[in-house]
CSV table of C-alpha atoms in Angstrom, one decimal:
chain,number,residue,atom,x,y,z
A,1167,MET,CA,0.1,-0.3,0.2
A,1168,ASP,CA,1.0,3.6,-0.9
A,1169,SER,CA,2.6,4.9,2.6
A,1170,ARG,CA,0.3,8.1,1.7
A,1171,ALA,CA,-2.6,5.9,1.2
A,1172,LEU,CA,-1.9,4.6,4.3
A,1173,ALA,CA,-1.4,7.4,6.4
A,1174,ALA,CA,-5.1,9.1,5.2
A,1175,LEU,CA,-6.2,5.3,5.9
A,1176,LEU,CA,-5.5,5.3,9.5
A,1177,SER,CA,-6.3,9.3,9.6
A,1178,SER,CA,-10.3,7.7,9.0
A,1179,LEU,CA,-9.6,5.1,11.4
A,1180,VAL,CA,-8.7,7.6,14.3
A,1181,SER,CA,-11.0,10.1,13.1
A,1182,GLN,CA,-14.3,7.4,13.6
A,1183,LEU,CA,-12.5,6.3,16.8
A,1184,LEU,CA,-12.9,9.7,18.2
A,1185,LEU,CA,-16.7,10.2,17.0
A,1186,ILE,CA,-17.7,6.9,19.0
A,1187,LEU,CA,-16.0,8.6,22.2
A,1188,LEU,CA,-17.2,11.7,21.7
A,1189,ILE,CA,-20.6,9.9,21.2
A,1190,PHE,CA,-20.4,7.7,23.8
A,1191,PRO,CA,-18.4,9.4,26.7
A,1192,SER,CA,-19.7,7.5,29.4
A,1193,SER,CA,-20.1,3.6,29.2
A,1194,PRO,CA,-23.6,2.4,26.7
A,1195,PHE,CA,-25.1,1.4,30.0
A,1196,SER,CA,-24.7,3.5,32.9
A,1197,LEU,CA,-29.0,4.6,33.7
A,1198,SER,CA,-28.6,8.4,32.7
A,1199,SER,CA,-27.4,6.3,28.7
A,1200,PRO,CA,-30.2,6.2,26.5
A,1201,PRO,CA,-32.6,3.2,26.2
A,1202,LEU,CA,-30.0,-0.3,24.6
A,1203,ASP,CA,-31.8,-0.6,21.3
A,1204,SER,CA,-30.9,3.0,20.2
A,1205,HIS,CA,-27.3,2.4,21.1
A,1206,TYR,CA,-27.8,-0.1,19.1
A,1207,HIS,CA,-29.2,1.5,16.4
A,1208,ILE,CA,-26.6,4.3,16.9
A,1209,LEU,CA,-23.5,1.7,17.1
A,1210,PHE,CA,-24.9,-0.3,14.0
A,1211,SER,CA,-25.0,2.9,12.0
A,1212,LEU,CA,-21.5,4.9,12.8
A,1213,LEU,CA,-19.8,0.5,12.0
A,1214,HIS,CA,-21.9,0.3,8.8
A,1215,HIS,CA,-20.0,4.0,7.2
A,1216,PHE,CA,-16.9,3.1,9.9
A,1217,LEU,CA,-16.5,0.4,7.8
A,1218,PHE,CA,-17.6,1.3,4.7
A,1219,SER,CA,-15.3,4.6,4.3
A,1220,SER,CA,-12.8,2.3,4.8
A,1221,GLU,CA,-13.8,-0.3,2.3
A,1222,ILE,CA,-13.3,2.8,0.0
A,1223,ALA,CA,-9.8,4.3,1.3
A,1224,THR,CA,-8.0,0.3,1.5
A,1225,THR,CA,-9.9,-0.1,-2.6
A,1226,VAL,CA,-8.2,3.4,-3.5
A,1227,SER,CA,-4.9,2.4,-2.3
A,1228,LEU,CA,-4.9,-0.4,-4.2
A,1229,PHE,CA,-4.6,1.9,-7.1
A,1230,PRO,CA,-1.6,3.4,-7.4
A,1231,LEU,CA,-0.3,6.8,-8.5
A,1232,PRO,CA,0.0,7.7,-11.8
A,1233,ARG,CA,3.8,7.6,-12.3
A,1234,LYS,CA,3.5,4.1,-10.3
A,1235,ARG,CA,3.0,0.7,-11.8
A,1236,LYS,CA,1.5,-2.5,-11.3
A,1237,ARG,CA,4.0,-5.1,-9.7
A,1238,THR,CA,4.5,-7.5,-12.2
A,1239,THR,CA,4.0,-11.0,-10.1
A,1240,ASN,CA,6.3,-13.4,-11.9
A,1241,HIS,CA,9.1,-12.9,-11.5
A,1242,PHE,CA,10.6,-15.3,-13.4
A,1243,SER,CA,9.4,-15.2,-16.9
A,1244,ASP,CA,10.5,-17.8,-18.8
A,1245,SER,CA,11.0,-15.0,-22.5
A,1246,GLU,CA,9.4,-12.2,-23.7
A,1247,SER,CA,7.2,-12.4,-26.0
A,1248,ASP,CA,7.0,-10.3,-29.3
A,1249,SER,CA,3.1,-9.4,-29.0
A,1250,ASP,CA,0.7,-8.6,-31.2
A,1251,ASP,CA,-1.7,-6.8,-28.7
A,1252,PRO,CA,-2.2,-3.2,-29.3
A,1253,GLN,CA,-3.7,-3.1,-25.9
A,1254,THR,CA,-0.3,-4.3,-24.6
A,1255,ASP,CA,2.2,-2.0,-26.6
A,1256,ALA,CA,0.5,0.3,-25.4
A,1257,GLN,CA,1.0,-0.1,-21.8
A,1258,LEU,CA,4.4,-1.3,-22.2
A,1259,GLY,CA,5.1,2.5,-24.4
A,1260,SER,CA,3.5,4.1,-21.7
A,1261,ARG,CA,5.2,2.7,-18.8
A,1262,LEU,CA,8.6,3.1,-20.8
A,1263,ALA,CA,8.0,6.7,-21.4
A,1264,GLU,CA,8.7,7.7,-17.6
A,1265,LEU,CA,12.8,7.7,-19.8
A,1266,GLU,CA,11.2,10.7,-21.3
A,1267,ARG,CA,13.8,12.6,-19.8
A,1268,VAL,CA,16.7,10.6,-21.3
A,1269,ASP,CA,18.4,12.7,-23.8
A,1270,SER,CA,16.9,11.2,-27.4
A,1271,ARG,CA,20.0,9.3,-28.1
A,1272,LEU,CA,19.6,6.9,-26.5
A,1273,LEU,CA,16.4,5.8,-27.5
A,1274,ARG,CA,16.3,7.1,-30.8
A,1275,ASN,CA,16.8,2.8,-32.9
A,1276,PRO,CA,14.7,-0.3,-31.9
A,1277,ASP,CA,18.1,-1.5,-30.2
A,1278,SER,CA,18.4,1.3,-27.9
A,1279,PHE,CA,17.5,-0.6,-24.9
A,1280,ARG,CA,20.7,-3.9,-25.9
A,1281,LEU,CA,22.9,-0.8,-26.9
A,1282,TYR,CA,22.9,1.3,-24.0
A,1283,PHE,CA,21.3,-1.5,-21.4
A,1284,ARG,CA,22.1,-4.5,-22.2
A,1285,MET,CA,19.0,-5.8,-22.4
A,1286,THR,CA,15.6,-6.2,-24.4
A,1287,ALA,CA,12.5,-3.4,-24.3
A,1288,SER,CA,10.6,-6.3,-22.4
A,1289,THR,CA,13.6,-7.2,-20.2
A,1290,PHE,CA,13.7,-3.9,-18.6
A,1291,GLU,CA,10.4,-2.9,-17.9
A,1292,TRP,CA,10.2,-6.6,-15.9
A,1293,LEU,CA,13.2,-5.4,-14.4
A,1294,ALA,CA,12.3,-1.9,-13.4
A,1295,GLY,CA,8.1,-3.6,-11.7
A,1296,LEU,CA,9.6,-6.0,-9.7
A,1297,LEU,CA,13.0,-4.1,-8.4
A,1298,GLU,CA,10.5,-0.7,-7.8
A,1299,PRO,CA,9.8,-1.3,-4.6
A,1300,LEU,CA,13.0,-1.0,-3.9
A,1301,LEU,CA,15.0,1.5,-6.0
A,1302,ASP,CA,12.1,3.8,-4.8
A,1303,CYS,CA,13.4,3.7,-1.7
A,1304,ARG,CA,15.9,5.1,0.6
A,1305,ASP,CA,16.5,8.5,-0.7
A,1306,PRO,CA,19.1,10.8,1.2
A,1307,ILE,CA,17.8,11.7,4.3
A,1308,GLY,CA,16.9,15.1,4.0
A,1309,SER,CA,17.2,15.2,-0.4
A,1310,PRO,CA,14.3,13.2,-1.7
A,1311,ILE,CA,14.9,12.5,-5.3
A,1312,ASP,CA,11.7,12.1,-7.1
A,1313,LEU,CA,13.1,10.0,-9.6
A,1314,SER,CA,10.3,7.5,-11.3
A,1315,PRO,CA,11.7,3.6,-11.1
A,1316,GLU,CA,12.3,3.0,-14.8
A,1317,LEU,CA,15.0,6.5,-14.6
A,1318,ARG,CA,16.5,4.8,-10.9
A,1319,LEU,CA,17.2,1.5,-13.6
A,1320,GLY,CA,18.0,3.6,-16.1
A,1321,VAL,CA,20.5,5.8,-14.8
A,1322,GLY,CA,22.5,2.4,-13.4
A,1323,LEU,CA,21.7,-0.3,-16.1
A,1324,TYR,CA,23.7,2.9,-18.4
A,1325,ARG,CA,26.5,2.9,-15.6
A,1326,LEU,CA,27.1,-0.8,-15.6
A,1327,SER,CA,26.4,-1.2,-19.3
A,1328,THR,CA,28.9,1.4,-20.6
A,1329,GLY,CA,31.0,2.5,-17.5
A,1330,SER,CA,30.7,6.1,-19.2
A,1331,ASN,CA,31.4,8.9,-16.3
A,1332,PHE,CA,28.5,10.4,-13.9
A,1333,PRO,CA,28.7,14.5,-15.6
A,1334,GLU,CA,28.4,12.2,-18.7
A,1335,ILE,CA,25.5,10.2,-17.3
A,1336,ALA,CA,23.4,13.3,-16.1
A,1337,THR,CA,23.4,15.1,-19.0
A,1338,LEU,CA,22.0,12.3,-20.4
A,1339,PHE,CA,19.3,11.5,-18.1
A,1340,GLY,CA,18.6,14.7,-16.9
A,1341,VAL,CA,19.9,14.8,-13.7
A,1342,THR,CA,22.5,16.2,-11.1
A,1343,GLU,CA,25.6,14.3,-11.1
A,1344,PRO,CA,25.7,13.5,-7.3
A,1345,VAL,CA,21.6,11.8,-8.6
A,1346,ALA,CA,23.6,9.9,-11.2
A,1347,LYS,CA,26.2,8.4,-8.3
A,1348,PHE,CA,23.0,7.1,-6.1
A,1349,CYS,CA,21.1,5.8,-8.1
A,1350,ALA,CA,24.5,3.6,-9.3
A,1351,LYS,CA,24.8,2.2,-6.2
A,1352,GLN,CA,21.7,2.0,-5.3
A,1353,LEU,CA,20.5,-0.4,-8.1
A,1354,CYS,CA,24.0,-2.1,-7.2
A,1355,ARG,CA,23.0,-1.7,-3.4
A,1356,VAL,CA,19.8,-3.4,-4.2
A,1357,LEU,CA,21.1,-6.1,-6.6
A,1358,CYS,CA,23.9,-7.6,-4.6
A,1359,THR,CA,21.8,-7.2,-1.4
A,1360,ASN,CA,18.0,-8.4,-2.1
A,1361,PHE,CA,18.6,-11.0,-5.2
A,1362,ARG,CA,22.0,-12.4,-3.8
A,1363,PHE,CA,19.8,-16.1,-4.3
A,1364,TRP,CA,20.4,-16.0,-8.5
A,1365,LEU,CA,23.7,-16.6,-7.8
A,1366,GLY,CA,22.5,-19.3,-4.9
A,1367,PHE,CA,24.5,-23.6,-5.8
A,1368,PRO,CA,22.1,-25.1,-7.2
A,1369,SER,CA,20.2,-28.1,-4.9
A,1370,PRO,CA,21.3,-31.3,-5.3
A,1371,ASP,CA,17.9,-31.9,-7.6
A,1372,GLU,CA,19.0,-29.0,-9.4
A,1373,LEU,CA,22.6,-30.7,-10.0
A,1374,LYS,CA,21.2,-33.4,-11.8
A,1375,SER,CA,20.0,-32.0,-14.6
A,1376,VAL,CA,23.4,-29.8,-15.0
A,1377,SER,CA,25.0,-33.2,-15.5
A,1378,ASP,CA,23.0,-34.1,-17.4
A,1379,ALA,CA,23.3,-31.5,-19.8
A,1380,PHE,CA,27.5,-32.1,-19.7
A,1381,GLU,CA,26.9,-35.8,-20.2
A,1382,THR,CA,24.9,-35.1,-23.9
A,1383,LEU,CA,28.3,-32.7,-24.4
A,1384,THR,CA,30.1,-34.9,-23.6
A,1385,GLY,CA,30.3,-38.1,-22.7
A,1386,LEU,CA,31.6,-37.5,-19.5
A,1387,PRO,CA,29.2,-38.3,-16.5
A,1388,ASN,CA,27.9,-36.4,-13.0
A,1389,CYS,CA,29.6,-33.1,-14.2
A,1390,CYS,CA,28.3,-30.3,-11.7
A,1391,GLY,CA,30.5,-27.9,-13.6
A,1392,VAL,CA,32.9,-25.7,-14.3
A,1393,ILE,CA,35.7,-23.1,-12.5
A,1394,ASP,CA,37.5,-21.0,-13.2
A,1395,CYS,CA,39.0,-17.8,-11.7
A,1396,THR,CA,39.5,-14.0,-13.6
A,1397,ARG,CA,41.2,-10.9,-12.7
A,1398,PHE,CA,39.7,-6.9,-13.1
A,1399,LEU,CA,41.5,-4.6,-13.1
A,1400,ILE,CA,40.7,-1.5,-10.5
A,1401,ASN,CA,42.7,1.9,-10.3
A,1402,ARG,CA,42.7,3.2,-7.1
A,1403,VAL,CA,43.7,6.6,-5.8
A,1404,ASP,CA,46.2,6.4,-2.5
A,1405,GLN,CA,47.2,9.4,-1.4
A,1406,GLY,CA,46.6,11.3,-4.4
A,1407,HIS,CA,49.0,9.1,-6.3
A,1408,SER,CA,46.9,6.4,-8.7
A,1409,LYS,CA,47.9,2.9,-8.2
A,1410,GLY,CA,46.8,0.0,-10.6
A,1411,GLU,CA,45.9,-3.4,-8.6
A,1412,SER,CA,43.4,-6.2,-9.7
A,1413,ILE,CA,40.7,-8.2,-7.6
A,1414,ALA,CA,40.3,-11.7,-8.7
A,1415,ALA,CA,36.2,-13.6,-8.9
A,1416,GLN,CA,36.3,-17.3,-8.7
A,1417,ILE,CA,33.5,-18.3,-11.0
A,1418,VAL,CA,31.6,-21.9,-11.4
A,1419,VAL,CA,29.3,-22.3,-14.2
A,1420,ASP,CA,26.8,-24.1,-15.7
A,1421,SER,CA,27.1,-26.0,-20.0
A,1422,THR,CA,24.8,-23.0,-20.7
A,1423,CYS,CA,26.8,-20.3,-19.1
A,1424,ARG,CA,25.2,-19.6,-15.9
A,1425,ILE,CA,26.3,-19.0,-13.0
A,1426,LEU,CA,26.5,-21.6,-10.6
A,1427,SER,CA,28.7,-19.3,-7.8
A,1428,ILE,CA,30.7,-17.0,-7.9
A,1429,VAL,CA,33.1,-15.3,-5.1
A,1430,ALA,CA,35.0,-11.7,-5.8
A,1431,GLY,CA,37.4,-9.9,-3.6
A,1432,PHE,CA,40.2,-12.3,-3.0
A,1433,ASN,CA,43.5,-10.9,-4.5
A,1434,GLY,CA,44.7,-10.1,-8.4
A,1435,GLU,CA,48.1,-11.5,-7.2
A,1436,ARG,CA,46.9,-14.9,-5.7
A,1437,SER,CA,46.7,-18.5,-7.5
A,1438,ASP,CA,44.1,-19.6,-8.9
A,1439,SER,CA,45.0,-22.9,-6.3
A,1440,ARG,CA,45.5,-20.4,-3.0
A,1441,ILE,CA,42.5,-18.8,-3.8
A,1442,LEU,CA,40.4,-21.9,-4.4
A,1443,LYS,CA,41.8,-23.3,-0.5
A,1444,SER,CA,40.3,-20.1,0.8
A,1445,SER,CA,36.9,-20.0,-0.7
A,1446,THR,CA,34.1,-21.0,1.2
A,1447,LEU,CA,33.2,-23.6,-1.7
A,1448,TYR,CA,36.1,-24.6,-1.2
A,1449,LYS,CA,35.5,-25.6,2.5
A,1450,ASP,CA,32.2,-26.7,2.4
A,1451,ILE,CA,32.8,-29.2,-0.9
A,1452,GLU,CA,35.8,-30.6,1.1
A,1453,ALA,CA,33.3,-30.5,4.8
A,1454,ALA,CA,30.3,-32.4,2.4
A,1455,ARG,CA,28.1,-30.1,2.2
A,1456,LEU,CA,28.4,-29.6,-1.3
A,1457,LEU,CA,28.5,-32.1,-3.3
A,1458,ASN,CA,27.2,-34.9,-1.4
A,1459,SER,CA,25.2,-36.8,-4.0
A,1460,PRO,CA,25.9,-40.9,-4.0
A,1461,PRO,CA,28.6,-41.6,-6.2
A,1462,ILE,CA,28.4,-43.5,-10.0
A,1463,TYR,CA,30.2,-46.5,-11.1
A,1464,VAL,CA,32.2,-46.8,-14.5
A,1465,GLU,CA,34.8,-49.0,-14.6
A,1466,GLY,CA,33.9,-50.2,-11.1
A,1467,VAL,CA,35.3,-47.0,-9.5
A,1468,ALA,CA,33.1,-44.9,-7.4
A,1469,ILE,CA,32.7,-41.2,-9.6
A,1470,PRO,CA,31.9,-38.0,-6.6
A,1471,GLN,CA,30.3,-35.0,-8.3
A,1472,TYR,CA,33.0,-33.0,-9.8
A,1473,LEU,CA,34.0,-30.0,-11.0
A,1474,ILE,CA,36.6,-29.5,-14.1
A,1475,GLY,CA,39.1,-27.1,-14.6
A,1476,ASP,CA,42.2,-25.7,-15.8
A,1477,SER,CA,45.6,-27.1,-14.9
A,1478,GLY,CA,46.9,-24.6,-13.1
A,1479,TYR,CA,44.0,-26.3,-10.4
A,1480,PRO,CA,45.6,-28.8,-8.7
A,1481,LEU,CA,43.6,-32.7,-8.8
A,1482,LEU,CA,41.2,-33.2,-7.0
A,1483,PRO,CA,38.7,-36.1,-6.3
A,1484,TRP,CA,35.6,-33.7,-7.7
A,1485,LEU,CA,38.5,-31.5,-9.3
A,1486,LEU,CA,39.1,-32.7,-12.4
A,1487,VAL,CA,41.8,-30.7,-14.0
A,1488,PRO,CA,43.0,-31.5,-17.9
A,1489,PHE,CA,45.8,-34.9,-18.8
A,1490,VAL,CA,49.2,-34.3,-20.0
A,1491,ASN,CA,51.1,-35.7,-23.1
A,1492,THR,CA,48.2,-37.4,-24.5
A,1493,THR,CA,48.9,-40.4,-26.7
A,1494,PRO,CA,46.4,-39.5,-30.2
A,1495,GLY,CA,43.1,-41.2,-30.5
A,1496,SER,CA,43.4,-42.2,-26.7
A,1497,CYS,CA,40.0,-41.9,-24.3
A,1498,GLU,CA,43.2,-39.3,-21.7
A,1499,GLU,CA,42.5,-37.5,-25.7
A,1500,ASN,CA,39.1,-38.2,-25.4
A,1501,SER,CA,38.4,-37.1,-22.6
A,1502,ASN,CA,40.3,-33.3,-22.9
A,1503,ALA,CA,38.7,-32.6,-26.0
A,1504,GLY,CA,35.2,-33.5,-23.4
A,1505,HIS,CA,37.2,-30.8,-21.3
A,1506,ASP,CA,38.1,-28.1,-24.0
A,1507,LEU,CA,34.1,-28.3,-25.3
A,1508,MET,CA,33.1,-28.1,-21.8
A,1509,ARG,CA,35.1,-24.8,-20.7
A,1510,VAL,CA,34.1,-22.7,-23.8
A,1511,SER,CA,30.6,-22.1,-21.2
A,1512,MET,CA,33.0,-20.3,-18.7
A,1513,LEU,CA,34.9,-18.6,-21.4
A,1514,LYS,CA,31.4,-17.0,-23.2
A,1515,THR,CA,30.5,-16.3,-19.4
A,1516,ILE,CA,34.3,-14.2,-18.4
A,1517,SER,CA,33.9,-13.0,-21.7
A,1518,SER,CA,30.3,-11.4,-21.1
A,1519,LEU,CA,31.1,-10.1,-18.3
A,1520,LYS,CA,33.9,-8.3,-19.4
A,1521,SER,CA,31.8,-6.9,-22.0
A,1522,TRP,CA,29.8,-4.8,-19.0
A,1523,GLY,CA,31.5,-1.7,-19.3
A,1524,ILE,CA,32.2,-1.1,-15.8
A,1525,LEU,CA,34.1,-4.5,-15.8
A,1526,SER,CA,35.7,-3.5,-19.2
A,1527,LYS,CA,38.4,-0.9,-18.3
A,1528,PRO,CA,39.9,-0.4,-14.7
A,1529,ILE,CA,37.5,0.5,-12.8
A,1530,GLU,CA,37.7,4.0,-10.0
A,1531,GLY,CA,37.6,3.6,-6.9
A,1532,GLU,CA,38.4,1.0,-3.6
A,1533,SER,CA,38.4,-2.3,-3.9
A,1534,ARG,CA,34.2,-2.7,-2.3
A,1535,ASN,CA,33.4,-1.2,-5.4
A,1536,ALA,CA,34.7,-3.6,-8.0
A,1537,VAL,CA,33.3,-6.4,-6.1
A,1538,ALA,CA,29.4,-4.5,-6.1
A,1539,TYR,CA,30.4,-3.8,-9.7
A,1540,VAL,CA,30.9,-7.6,-10.1
A,1541,GLY,CA,28.4,-8.5,-8.2
A,1542,ALA,CA,25.8,-6.5,-9.7
A,1543,CYS,CA,26.8,-7.9,-13.0
A,1544,ALA,CA,26.7,-11.2,-12.4
A,1545,ILE,CA,23.1,-11.3,-10.7
A,1546,LEU,CA,21.9,-9.1,-14.1
A,1547,HIS,CA,24.1,-12.0,-16.4
A,1548,ASN,CA,21.8,-15.1,-14.0
A,1549,ALA,CA,19.0,-12.5,-14.4
A,1550,LEU,CA,18.9,-12.4,-17.8
A,1551,LEU,CA,19.7,-15.9,-18.7
A,1552,MET,CA,16.6,-17.2,-17.5
A,1553,ARG,CA,14.0,-14.5,-19.4
A,1554,GLU,CA,16.2,-16.1,-22.1
A,1555,ASP,CA,17.3,-12.8,-23.0
A,1556,TYR,CA,21.2,-13.9,-24.8
A,1557,SER,CA,21.6,-9.7,-25.2
A,1558,ALA,CA,24.8,-9.2,-23.2
A,1559,LEU,CA,26.1,-13.3,-23.8
A,1560,CYS,CA,29.1,-13.5,-25.6
A,1561,ASP,CA,29.0,-16.1,-28.4
A,1562,GLY,CA,32.8,-15.9,-29.1
A,1563,VAL,CA,35.8,-16.7,-26.8
A,1564,GLU,CA,38.5,-14.2,-28.9
A,1565,GLY,CA,41.4,-13.6,-26.7
A,1566,TYR,CA,40.9,-16.8,-24.3
A,1567,ARG,CA,42.9,-20.2,-24.5
A,1568,VAL,CA,39.7,-23.0,-24.7
A,1569,ASN,CA,43.1,-26.1,-24.3
A,1570,ASP,CA,45.2,-25.7,-21.5
A,1571,HIS,CA,47.0,-29.0,-20.7
A,1572,GLY,CA,50.4,-27.7,-21.0
A,1573,THR,CA,51.5,-26.6,-17.5
A,1574,LYS,CA,50.1,-29.2,-14.4
A,1575,PHE,CA,49.8,-27.5,-10.8
A,1576,SER,CA,52.7,-27.6,-8.7
A,1577,GLY,CA,51.9,-28.6,-4.7
A,1578,ASP,CA,53.6,-29.0,-2.0
A,1579,SER,CA,54.0,-33.2,-2.9
A,1580,SER,CA,53.0,-33.4,1.0
A,1581,GLY,CA,52.3,-37.3,1.3
A,1582,GLN,CA,48.6,-36.7,2.1
A,1583,GLU,CA,48.3,-34.3,-1.2
A,1584,ASN,CA,50.1,-36.9,-3.2
A,1585,SER,CA,47.6,-39.5,-2.0
A,1586,VAL,CA,44.6,-37.1,-3.4
A,1587,GLU,CA,45.8,-37.0,-6.1
A,1588,ARG,CA,46.2,-40.5,-6.3
A,1589,MET,CA,42.2,-41.3,-5.9
A,1590,GLY,CA,41.7,-37.9,-8.3
A,1591,SER,CA,43.9,-39.3,-10.8
A,1592,VAL,CA,41.9,-43.3,-10.7
A,1593,ILE,CA,38.2,-41.5,-10.9
A,1594,ARG,CA,39.7,-39.3,-14.0
A,1595,SER,CA,41.0,-42.5,-15.8
A,1596,ALA,CA,38.0,-44.4,-15.1
A,1597,LEU,CA,35.6,-41.3,-16.1
A,1598,ALA,CA,37.6,-41.4,-19.3
A,1599,THR,CA,36.3,-44.4,-20.9
A,1600,LYS,CA,32.9,-42.1,-21.5
A,1601,ALA,CA,34.3,-39.7,-23.5
A,1602,LYS,CA,32.8,-39.5,-26.3
A,1603,ASP,CA,35.6,-39.4,-29.7
A,1604,PHE,CA,34.9,-36.5,-31.0
A,1605,ARG,CA,37.2,-37.2,-34.6
A,1606,LYS,CA,34.1,-39.0,-35.8
């Protein structure tokens, strides 16, 4: 219910109660009171008026103000539909007209939303409806921002999509620079606080469909994701001097490029294996809180649920890396080919994340700002895939190395690590017998 409508309703209720107290200053059963039937008649009339007026107030509150829009109830609509209904098109047009303050260059052609917001117009409308109650609150104390949710979303998305500086954004959207900064920060906060579940690790039932898709692709069963790390540059100002740094993000994806897990903020100079061992994902898997479904059996070997990674990772029973120095035509070579094919979804995901303008160049500010930008773009990445909106998904993997079989991870050679690696080697060898022969 709108706050102003709620205030009006409460005011009405207080007025009705005061009216009752004025008419009945004492107990209705006192000797000086009117007959009981008369009291019932008056009280019934007042209650009838009271309920009727409350009903009107409540009914009015269900109709939002003109600048509001009825909230979307289906948060996970499967895809956008090109509706031929003129009434639907008119409604969409009127709602997106909230962006009329934007420089006309942004909305000049049908592809404007894809170009400037990395999504279709219908996805933008869906997202605005979903985020409306969160974007339209928590304005700076004493300085309310009179902007529609659509315009707030547009400012924040434009910042993420293009990486433009705030003076440029302020000019394009007809707002002040502080307002542009607030809207961008607010969007990141809302996404990272309220929609982190879009990046939640799948349940056991969901992991079954993930592994089935990988098996269909390569013949390798029980694979639950691809893991890798990527780095994002930061340009941090320290005592008046610009200092270049980087943060690392550890990512797990499925075969459709959906992000199953992402943790950002690690020191970019750390190796992928060190990042892995310091992550909660590693601790949860080692403690059997994740990837804990019963194993399957291949060639008499128990195959647990596992992830695949490149040769920068250690070989573990639940983390398989490529074979080194394989023989042409062998099942190990087939396994490596399947490994490469599964890694394509990871490389496409990394490429897609880095194609968001804000992540495509050094990020100005502290590392926490960069972490917020990475998280917001990752959440939007998954949201677009849920909508079957591929506006922000990169098809190619140019600049990335798909086959990475040359350098082997170097561990500390402890007895325990060697034992774990031997177990991983047995599992990997058994799985290799199931890999498809991609030469056929």
